Amino acid sequence: PTVGTLVLLRHGESDWNAKNLFTGWVDVDLTEKGENEARRGGELLREHSLLPDVVHTSVMRRAIRTAELALNAADRHWIAVRRSWRLNERHYGALQGKNKKQTLEEYGEEQFMLWRRSYDTPPPPIADDDEFSQVGDPRYALLPSELMPRTECLKDVVERMLPYWYDSIVPDILAGRTVLVAAHGNSLRALVKHLDQISDEAIAKLNIPTGIPLRYDLDPQLRPLTLGGTYLDPAAAKAAAAAVANQGR
Ligand code: DG2
């Protein structure tokens, strides 16, 4: 039996995705292509009659705008919205603002992939006076300073995301709502790892494409009825996930 439905949506292409820069907590906007991906994501929701009752987003512009554009296209612009820093992208530490291709050339394939995809190796921390640091950003003013990341590995993201999952998203699902989560490549990898119980090793191979809704029907124990969920456009998702995996090359 299905207790509720979860729809995961990575934001559309951002300015820094297009420029091939590590983004993390830097608050970049969507490109025009990214806006169109978000609208297309909303059209897919409408075509599949998968209409969200509530939306949860990170506190970053690219996820917030993606949710708004998608919901607008699905005629669900009016639903309740909640946001949390716990859905933010992984903090990319000192790599924030660096070019992925140059980083690959400078540090080599092994180190580059450790930083991008290993479960527990974080990049070096970002300095507080770095131009791409978020220290002093008013949206984190109420965040206790010991929770403010200077870098994160995926394991760190799982640990800071799960309290929000259990306290805020799960109650919506158990209430029978269709829940949209608009977030990021790595914060959604963290959630998928938890839902599908993917091992620390296997999660390295999982990539989330931009703008294509991923549907999970959950049983009363919050286990997916279909492992891995179902992309609303599976062919496009496969091609786009491969492109994410090859970024930098
Ligand atoms: C990307 C993910 O995050 O990059 O921070 O650069 O989903 O917000 O565009 P997003 C970033 P990779 O980990 O795939 O390199």
PDB file of C-alpha atoms and ligand atoms in Angstrom:
ATOM      1  CA  PRO A   1       0.000   0.000   0.000  1.00  0.00           C
ATOM      2  CA  THR A   2       1.118   3.570  -0.710  1.00  0.00           C
ATOM      3  CA  VAL A   3       0.960   5.988   2.194  1.00  0.00           C
ATOM      4  CA  GLY A   4       2.096   9.009   0.222  1.00  0.00           C
ATOM      5  CA  THR A   5       4.004  10.248  -2.793  1.00  0.00           C
ATOM      6  CA  LEU A   6       7.260  12.128  -2.873  1.00  0.00           C
ATOM      7  CA  VAL A   7       8.491  13.999  -5.944  1.00  0.00           C
ATOM      8  CA  LEU A   8      12.144  15.029  -6.091  1.00  0.00           C
ATOM      9  CA  LEU A   9      13.209  17.814  -8.433  1.00  0.00           C
ATOM     10  CA  ARG A  10      16.748  19.088  -8.914  1.00  0.00           C
ATOM     11  CA  HIS A  11      16.764  22.730  -9.999  1.00  0.00           C
ATOM     12  CA  GLY A  12      17.226  23.544 -13.692  1.00  0.00           C
ATOM     13  CA  GLU A  13      20.646  24.449 -15.079  1.00  0.00           C
ATOM     14  CA  SER A  14      22.241  27.275 -13.068  1.00  0.00           C
ATOM     15  CA  ASP A  15      24.650  29.987 -14.267  1.00  0.00           C
ATOM     16  CA  TRP A  16      27.500  28.104 -12.635  1.00  0.00           C
ATOM     17  CA  ASN A  17      26.417  24.688 -13.944  1.00  0.00           C
ATOM     18  CA  ALA A  18      26.655  26.285 -17.410  1.00  0.00           C
ATOM     19  CA  LYS A  19      30.103  27.749 -16.607  1.00  0.00           C
ATOM     20  CA  ASN A  20      31.228  24.422 -15.099  1.00  0.00           C
ATOM     21  CA  LEU A  21      32.057  25.930 -11.687  1.00  0.00           C
ATOM     22  CA  PHE A  22      31.711  24.232  -8.286  1.00  0.00           C
ATOM     23  CA  THR A  23      28.704  25.970  -6.727  1.00  0.00           C
ATOM     24  CA  GLY A  24      27.772  24.540  -3.331  1.00  0.00           C
ATOM     25  CA  TRP A  25      26.273  27.282  -1.135  1.00  0.00           C
ATOM     26  CA  VAL A  26      26.928  30.124  -3.604  1.00  0.00           C
ATOM     27  CA  ASP A  27      23.497  31.532  -4.476  1.00  0.00           C
ATOM     28  CA  VAL A  28      23.558  31.625  -8.284  1.00  0.00           C
ATOM     29  CA  ASP A  29      20.500  32.031 -10.510  1.00  0.00           C
ATOM     30  CA  LEU A  30      19.073  29.780 -13.235  1.00  0.00           C
ATOM     31  CA  THR A  31      20.085  30.191 -16.875  1.00  0.00           C
ATOM     32  CA  GLU A  32      17.344  30.630 -19.476  1.00  0.00           C
ATOM     33  CA  LYS A  33      17.788  26.929 -20.267  1.00  0.00           C
ATOM     34  CA  GLY A  34      17.368  26.179 -16.550  1.00  0.00           C
ATOM     35  CA  GLU A  35      14.128  28.177 -16.440  1.00  0.00           C
ATOM     36  CA  ASN A  36      12.815  26.185 -19.394  1.00  0.00           C
ATOM     37  CA  GLU A  37      13.829  22.913 -17.716  1.00  0.00           C
ATOM     38  CA  ALA A  38      11.887  23.962 -14.610  1.00  0.00           C
ATOM     39  CA  ARG A  39       8.774  24.772 -16.670  1.00  0.00           C
ATOM     40  CA  ARG A  40       9.101  21.461 -18.519  1.00  0.00           C
ATOM     41  CA  GLY A  41       9.358  19.705 -15.141  1.00  0.00           C
ATOM     42  CA  GLY A  42       6.050  21.313 -14.154  1.00  0.00           C
ATOM     43  CA  GLU A  43       4.448  20.270 -17.441  1.00  0.00           C
ATOM     44  CA  LEU A  44       5.534  16.686 -16.765  1.00  0.00           C
ATOM     45  CA  LEU A  45       3.843  16.874 -13.356  1.00  0.00           C
ATOM     46  CA  ARG A  46       0.644  18.063 -15.008  1.00  0.00           C
ATOM     47  CA  GLU A  47       0.793  15.451 -17.809  1.00  0.00           C
ATOM     48  CA  HIS A  48       1.193  12.695 -15.195  1.00  0.00           C
ATOM     49  CA  SER A  49      -1.532  14.185 -12.944  1.00  0.00           C
ATOM     50  CA  LEU A  50       1.103  14.257 -10.206  1.00  0.00           C
ATOM     51  CA  LEU A  51      -0.033  17.397  -8.441  1.00  0.00           C
ATOM     52  CA  PRO A  52       1.883  18.459  -5.317  1.00  0.00           C
ATOM     53  CA  ASP A  53      -0.042  19.568  -2.215  1.00  0.00           C
ATOM     54  CA  VAL A  54       3.001  21.064  -0.505  1.00  0.00           C
ATOM     55  CA  VAL A  55       6.538  22.005  -1.563  1.00  0.00           C
ATOM     56  CA  HIS A  56       9.783  21.997   0.420  1.00  0.00           C
ATOM     57  CA  THR A  57      12.829  23.846  -0.947  1.00  0.00           C
ATOM     58  CA  SER A  58      16.323  24.839   0.118  1.00  0.00           C
ATOM     59  CA  VAL A  59      17.011  28.522   0.834  1.00  0.00           C
ATOM     60  CA  MET A  60      18.843  28.935  -2.472  1.00  0.00           C
ATOM     61  CA  ARG A  61      17.548  30.933  -5.428  1.00  0.00           C
ATOM     62  CA  ARG A  62      17.999  28.179  -8.027  1.00  0.00           C
ATOM     63  CA  ALA A  63      15.794  25.717  -6.096  1.00  0.00           C
ATOM     64  CA  ILE A  64      13.240  28.334  -5.014  1.00  0.00           C
ATOM     65  CA  ARG A  65      12.813  29.620  -8.578  1.00  0.00           C
ATOM     66  CA  THR A  66      12.665  26.112 -10.028  1.00  0.00           C
ATOM     67  CA  ALA A  67       9.841  25.199  -7.639  1.00  0.00           C
ATOM     68  CA  GLU A  68       7.976  28.377  -8.520  1.00  0.00           C
ATOM     69  CA  LEU A  69       8.335  27.934 -12.302  1.00  0.00           C
ATOM     70  CA  ALA A  70       7.432  24.239 -12.167  1.00  0.00           C
ATOM     71  CA  LEU A  71       4.410  24.740  -9.923  1.00  0.00           C
ATOM     72  CA  ASN A  72       3.233  27.639 -12.044  1.00  0.00           C
ATOM     73  CA  ALA A  73       3.354  25.391 -15.133  1.00  0.00           C
ATOM     74  CA  ALA A  74       1.359  22.729 -13.258  1.00  0.00           C
ATOM     75  CA  ASP A  75      -1.212  25.273 -11.984  1.00  0.00           C
ATOM     76  CA  ARG A  76      -0.125  24.526  -8.402  1.00  0.00           C
ATOM     77  CA  HIS A  77       1.537  27.898  -7.706  1.00  0.00           C
ATOM     78  CA  TRP A  78      -0.777  28.332  -4.711  1.00  0.00           C
ATOM     79  CA  ILE A  79       0.286  25.370  -2.540  1.00  0.00           C
ATOM     80  CA  ALA A  80       1.962  25.712   0.860  1.00  0.00           C
ATOM     81  CA  VAL A  81       5.736  26.167   0.799  1.00  0.00           C
ATOM     82  CA  ARG A  82       8.444  25.504   3.392  1.00  0.00           C
ATOM     83  CA  ARG A  83      12.153  26.146   3.104  1.00  0.00           C
ATOM     84  CA  SER A  84      15.179  24.969   5.031  1.00  0.00           C
ATOM     85  CA  TRP A  85      18.950  25.335   4.848  1.00  0.00           C
ATOM     86  CA  ARG A  86      18.977  21.581   5.544  1.00  0.00           C
ATOM     87  CA  LEU A  87      17.937  21.026   1.905  1.00  0.00           C
ATOM     88  CA  ASN A  88      20.774  23.243   0.613  1.00  0.00           C
ATOM     89  CA  GLU A  89      23.349  21.893  -1.778  1.00  0.00           C
ATOM     90  CA  ARG A  90      26.412  20.294  -0.221  1.00  0.00           C
ATOM     91  CA  HIS A  91      28.847  23.021   0.869  1.00  0.00           C
ATOM     92  CA  TYR A  92      31.726  22.609  -1.570  1.00  0.00           C
ATOM     93  CA  GLY A  93      34.343  24.212   0.714  1.00  0.00           C
ATOM     94  CA  ALA A  94      37.367  25.837  -0.915  1.00  0.00           C
ATOM     95  CA  LEU A  95      36.260  24.453  -4.305  1.00  0.00           C
ATOM     96  CA  GLN A  96      33.342  26.924  -4.459  1.00  0.00           C
ATOM     97  CA  GLY A  97      33.892  29.191  -7.475  1.00  0.00           C
ATOM     98  CA  LYS A  98      36.589  26.932  -8.977  1.00  0.00           C
ATOM     99  CA  ASN A  99      36.325  25.556 -12.501  1.00  0.00           C
ATOM    100  CA  LYS A 100      35.664  21.775 -12.593  1.00  0.00           C
ATOM    101  CA  LYS A 101      37.808  21.116 -15.674  1.00  0.00           C
ATOM    102  CA  GLN A 102      40.766  23.109 -14.298  1.00  0.00           C
ATOM    103  CA  THR A 103      40.437  21.372 -10.921  1.00  0.00           C
ATOM    104  CA  LEU A 104      40.496  17.983 -12.654  1.00  0.00           C
ATOM    105  CA  GLU A 105      43.643  18.967 -14.602  1.00  0.00           C
ATOM    106  CA  GLU A 106      45.370  20.413 -11.539  1.00  0.00           C
ATOM    107  CA  TYR A 107      44.633  17.623  -9.020  1.00  0.00           C
ATOM    108  CA  GLY A 108      44.070  14.580 -11.249  1.00  0.00           C
ATOM    109  CA  GLU A 109      41.122  12.236 -11.736  1.00  0.00           C
ATOM    110  CA  GLU A 110      41.355  10.389  -8.425  1.00  0.00           C
ATOM    111  CA  GLN A 111      41.404  13.440  -6.132  1.00  0.00           C
ATOM    112  CA  PHE A 112      38.778  15.205  -8.286  1.00  0.00           C
ATOM    113  CA  MET A 113      36.367  12.265  -8.019  1.00  0.00           C
ATOM    114  CA  LEU A 114      37.085  11.833  -4.293  1.00  0.00           C
ATOM    115  CA  TRP A 115      35.994  15.421  -3.747  1.00  0.00           C
ATOM    116  CA  ARG A 116      32.965  15.161  -6.039  1.00  0.00           C
ATOM    117  CA  ARG A 117      31.640  11.713  -5.249  1.00  0.00           C
ATOM    118  CA  SER A 118      33.292   9.988  -2.271  1.00  0.00           C
ATOM    119  CA  TYR A 119      30.933   9.541   0.661  1.00  0.00           C
ATOM    120  CA  ASP A 120      33.239  10.817   3.398  1.00  0.00           C
ATOM    121  CA  THR A 121      36.092  12.933   1.973  1.00  0.00           C
ATOM    122  CA  PRO A 122      35.210  16.646   2.181  1.00  0.00           C
ATOM    123  CA  PRO A 123      37.066  19.261   0.087  1.00  0.00           C
ATOM    124  CA  PRO A 124      39.368  21.624   2.049  1.00  0.00           C
ATOM    125  CA  PRO A 125      37.352  24.139   4.120  1.00  0.00           C
ATOM    126  CA  ILE A 126      36.650  27.598   2.727  1.00  0.00           C
ATOM    127  CA  ALA A 127      38.208  30.601   4.510  1.00  0.00           C
ATOM    128  CA  ASP A 128      35.730  32.973   6.186  1.00  0.00           C
ATOM    129  CA  ASP A 129      37.142  35.899   4.174  1.00  0.00           C
ATOM    130  CA  ASP A 130      36.912  34.036   0.843  1.00  0.00           C
ATOM    131  CA  GLU A 131      34.706  35.889  -1.644  1.00  0.00           C
ATOM    132  CA  PHE A 132      32.545  32.752  -1.916  1.00  0.00           C
ATOM    133  CA  SER A 133      32.106  32.178   1.847  1.00  0.00           C
ATOM    134  CA  GLN A 134      28.549  32.393   3.271  1.00  0.00           C
ATOM    135  CA  VAL A 135      29.667  33.622   6.698  1.00  0.00           C
ATOM    136  CA  GLY A 136      27.664  36.800   7.411  1.00  0.00           C
ATOM    137  CA  ASP A 137      24.888  35.951   4.928  1.00  0.00           C
ATOM    138  CA  PRO A 138      21.673  37.162   6.669  1.00  0.00           C
ATOM    139  CA  ARG A 139      19.725  34.031   5.711  1.00  0.00           C
ATOM    140  CA  TYR A 140      21.923  32.033   8.092  1.00  0.00           C
ATOM    141  CA  ALA A 141      21.840  34.594  10.901  1.00  0.00           C
ATOM    142  CA  LEU A 142      19.750  32.308  13.146  1.00  0.00           C
ATOM    143  CA  LEU A 143      21.854  29.232  12.422  1.00  0.00           C
ATOM    144  CA  PRO A 144      24.024  28.362  15.475  1.00  0.00           C
ATOM    145  CA  SER A 145      27.625  29.000  14.421  1.00  0.00           C
ATOM    146  CA  GLU A 146      28.673  25.391  15.106  1.00  0.00           C
ATOM    147  CA  LEU A 147      26.147  24.238  12.467  1.00  0.00           C
ATOM    148  CA  MET A 148      27.459  26.620   9.765  1.00  0.00           C
ATOM    149  CA  PRO A 149      29.506  24.445   7.389  1.00  0.00           C
ATOM    150  CA  ARG A 150      32.851  25.506   5.860  1.00  0.00           C
ATOM    151  CA  THR A 151      32.894  22.315   3.756  1.00  0.00           C
ATOM    152  CA  GLU A 152      30.852  19.119   3.597  1.00  0.00           C
ATOM    153  CA  CYS A 153      31.124  15.578   2.284  1.00  0.00           C
ATOM    154  CA  LEU A 154      27.960  13.673   1.333  1.00  0.00           C
ATOM    155  CA  LYS A 155      27.912  12.012   4.756  1.00  0.00           C
ATOM    156  CA  ASP A 156      27.693  15.444   6.381  1.00  0.00           C
ATOM    157  CA  VAL A 157      24.763  16.286   4.096  1.00  0.00           C
ATOM    158  CA  VAL A 158      22.914  13.077   5.048  1.00  0.00           C
ATOM    159  CA  GLU A 159      23.387  13.939   8.730  1.00  0.00           C
ATOM    160  CA  ARG A 160      22.121  17.522   8.489  1.00  0.00           C
ATOM    161  CA  MET A 161      19.338  16.705   5.990  1.00  0.00           C
ATOM    162  CA  LEU A 162      17.740  13.797   7.895  1.00  0.00           C
ATOM    163  CA  PRO A 163      16.373  15.858  10.828  1.00  0.00           C
ATOM    164  CA  TYR A 164      14.406  17.933   8.311  1.00  0.00           C
ATOM    165  CA  TRP A 165      13.253  14.791   6.511  1.00  0.00           C
ATOM    166  CA  TYR A 166      11.901  13.221   9.696  1.00  0.00           C
ATOM    167  CA  ASP A 167      10.522  16.367  11.345  1.00  0.00           C
ATOM    168  CA  SER A 168       9.075  18.260   8.389  1.00  0.00           C
ATOM    169  CA  ILE A 169       8.715  16.159   5.245  1.00  0.00           C
ATOM    170  CA  VAL A 170       7.670  12.793   6.701  1.00  0.00           C
ATOM    171  CA  PRO A 171       4.632  14.245   8.538  1.00  0.00           C
ATOM    172  CA  ASP A 172       3.383  15.652   5.202  1.00  0.00           C
ATOM    173  CA  ILE A 173       3.803  12.251   3.546  1.00  0.00           C
ATOM    174  CA  LEU A 174       2.083  10.398   6.388  1.00  0.00           C
ATOM    175  CA  ALA A 175      -0.804  12.878   6.086  1.00  0.00           C
ATOM    176  CA  GLY A 176      -1.296  11.520   2.558  1.00  0.00           C
ATOM    177  CA  ARG A 177      -0.024  14.610   0.766  1.00  0.00           C
ATOM    178  CA  THR A 178       1.869  14.608  -2.508  1.00  0.00           C
ATOM    179  CA  VAL A 179       5.105  16.302  -1.505  1.00  0.00           C
ATOM    180  CA  LEU A 180       7.465  18.109  -3.885  1.00  0.00           C
ATOM    181  CA  VAL A 181      11.080  18.583  -2.753  1.00  0.00           C
ATOM    182  CA  ALA A 182      12.964  21.080  -4.930  1.00  0.00           C
ATOM    183  CA  ALA A 183      16.651  20.896  -4.105  1.00  0.00           C
ATOM    184  CA  HIS A 184      20.106  20.073  -5.482  1.00  0.00           C
ATOM    185  CA  GLY A 185      22.299  17.404  -7.036  1.00  0.00           C
ATOM    186  CA  ASN A 186      23.963  16.376  -3.797  1.00  0.00           C
ATOM    187  CA  SER A 187      21.225  17.119  -1.250  1.00  0.00           C
ATOM    188  CA  LEU A 188      18.923  14.905  -3.361  1.00  0.00           C
ATOM    189  CA  ARG A 189      21.641  12.233  -3.642  1.00  0.00           C
ATOM    190  CA  ALA A 190      21.694  12.245   0.163  1.00  0.00           C
ATOM    191  CA  LEU A 191      17.917  11.745   0.324  1.00  0.00           C
ATOM    192  CA  VAL A 192      17.908   9.028  -2.362  1.00  0.00           C
ATOM    193  CA  LYS A 193      20.743   7.219  -0.536  1.00  0.00           C
ATOM    194  CA  HIS A 194      18.580   7.152   2.579  1.00  0.00           C
ATOM    195  CA  LEU A 195      15.340   6.113   0.805  1.00  0.00           C
ATOM    196  CA  ASP A 196      16.906   3.358  -1.329  1.00  0.00           C
ATOM    197  CA  GLN A 197      19.424   2.334   1.360  1.00  0.00           C
ATOM    198  CA  ILE A 198      22.304   2.659  -1.080  1.00  0.00           C
ATOM    199  CA  SER A 199      25.743   1.720   0.265  1.00  0.00           C
ATOM    200  CA  ASP A 200      28.472   4.307   0.883  1.00  0.00           C
ATOM    201  CA  GLU A 201      30.366   2.881  -2.118  1.00  0.00           C
ATOM    202  CA  ALA A 202      27.482   2.555  -4.578  1.00  0.00           C
ATOM    203  CA  ILE A 203      26.225   6.118  -4.039  1.00  0.00           C
ATOM    204  CA  ALA A 204      29.318   7.424  -5.911  1.00  0.00           C
ATOM    205  CA  LYS A 205      27.755   6.221  -9.170  1.00  0.00           C
ATOM    206  CA  LEU A 206      24.409   7.947  -8.687  1.00  0.00           C
ATOM    207  CA  ASN A 207      23.844  11.266 -10.478  1.00  0.00           C
ATOM    208  CA  ILE A 208      20.678  13.370 -10.490  1.00  0.00           C
ATOM    209  CA  PRO A 209      19.746  15.261 -13.680  1.00  0.00           C
ATOM    210  CA  THR A 210      18.403  18.833 -13.620  1.00  0.00           C
ATOM    211  CA  GLY A 211      14.698  19.565 -14.046  1.00  0.00           C
ATOM    212  CA  ILE A 212      13.235  16.046 -14.382  1.00  0.00           C
ATOM    213  CA  PRO A 213      10.794  15.021 -11.616  1.00  0.00           C
ATOM    214  CA  LEU A 214      11.627  11.744  -9.843  1.00  0.00           C
ATOM    215  CA  ARG A 215       8.599  10.035  -8.291  1.00  0.00           C
ATOM    216  CA  TYR A 216       8.704   7.831  -5.168  1.00  0.00           C
ATOM    217  CA  ASP A 217       5.603   6.103  -3.857  1.00  0.00           C
ATOM    218  CA  LEU A 218       6.277   5.179  -0.247  1.00  0.00           C
ATOM    219  CA  ASP A 219       4.824   2.442   1.934  1.00  0.00           C
ATOM    220  CA  PRO A 220       3.843   3.044   5.594  1.00  0.00           C
ATOM    221  CA  GLN A 221       7.452   2.311   6.660  1.00  0.00           C
ATOM    222  CA  LEU A 222       8.528   5.016   4.163  1.00  0.00           C
ATOM    223  CA  ARG A 223      10.195   2.424   1.942  1.00  0.00           C
ATOM    224  CA  PRO A 224       9.968   3.020  -1.830  1.00  0.00           C
ATOM    225  CA  LEU A 225       7.506   0.730  -3.650  1.00  0.00           C
ATOM    226  CA  THR A 226       9.878   0.927  -6.630  1.00  0.00           C
ATOM    227  CA  LEU A 227      13.551   1.064  -5.709  1.00  0.00           C
ATOM    228  CA  GLY A 228      15.236   4.052  -7.359  1.00  0.00           C
ATOM    229  CA  GLY A 229      11.908   5.738  -7.968  1.00  0.00           C
ATOM    230  CA  THR A 230      10.576   6.607 -11.433  1.00  0.00           C
ATOM    231  CA  TYR A 231      11.664   9.562 -13.555  1.00  0.00           C
ATOM    232  CA  LEU A 232       8.737  11.134 -15.392  1.00  0.00           C
ATOM    233  CA  ASP A 233      10.939  11.281 -18.526  1.00  0.00           C
ATOM    234  CA  PRO A 234      13.246   8.250 -18.148  1.00  0.00           C
ATOM    235  CA  ALA A 235      15.098   8.616 -21.472  1.00  0.00           C
ATOM    236  CA  ALA A 236      15.941  12.277 -20.874  1.00  0.00           C
ATOM    237  CA  ALA A 237      16.932  11.503 -17.262  1.00  0.00           C
ATOM    238  CA  LYS A 238      19.378   8.798 -18.350  1.00  0.00           C
ATOM    239  CA  ALA A 239      21.151  11.037 -20.858  1.00  0.00           C
ATOM    240  CA  ALA A 240      21.245  14.014 -18.470  1.00  0.00           C
ATOM    241  CA  ALA A 241      22.582  11.929 -15.546  1.00  0.00           C
ATOM    242  CA  ALA A 242      25.425  10.667 -17.766  1.00  0.00           C
ATOM    243  CA  ALA A 243      26.282  14.270 -18.636  1.00  0.00           C
ATOM    244  CA  VAL A 244      26.477  15.155 -14.916  1.00  0.00           C
ATOM    245  CA  ALA A 245      28.785  12.170 -14.308  1.00  0.00           C
ATOM    246  CA  ASN A 246      31.131  13.384 -17.050  1.00  0.00           C
ATOM    247  CA  GLN A 247      31.250  17.027 -15.951  1.00  0.00           C
ATOM    248  CA  GLY A 248      34.796  18.371 -15.955  1.00  0.00           C
ATOM    249  CA  ARG A 249      35.934  16.104 -18.780  1.00  0.00           C
TER     250      ARG A 249
HETATM  251  C1  DG2 B   1      26.440  21.289  -8.129  1.00  0.00           C
HETATM  252  C2  DG2 B   1      26.732  19.812  -8.082  1.00  0.00           C
HETATM  253  O1  DG2 B   1      25.287  21.509  -7.366  1.00  0.00           O
HETATM  254  O2  DG2 B   1      27.988  19.565  -8.567  1.00  0.00           O
HETATM  255  O3  DG2 B   1      27.495  22.446  -6.317  1.00  0.00           O
HETATM  256  O4  DG2 B   1      28.525  22.449  -8.260  1.00  0.00           O
HETATM  257  O5  DG2 B   1      22.944  20.708  -7.947  1.00  0.00           O
HETATM  258  O6  DG2 B   1      23.243  22.941  -6.946  1.00  0.00           O
HETATM  259  O7  DG2 B   1      24.009  22.500  -9.300  1.00  0.00           O
HETATM  260  P1  DG2 B   1      23.821  21.943  -7.907  1.00  0.00           P
HETATM  261  C3  DG2 B   1      27.580  22.126  -7.520  1.00  0.00           C
HETATM  262  P2  DG2 B   1      28.645  18.097  -8.635  1.00  0.00           P
HETATM  263  O8  DG2 B   1      28.747  17.544  -7.262  1.00  0.00           O
HETATM  264  O9  DG2 B   1      27.768  17.239  -9.556  1.00  0.00           O
HETATM  265  O10 DG2 B   1      30.010  18.357  -9.263  1.00  0.00           O
END
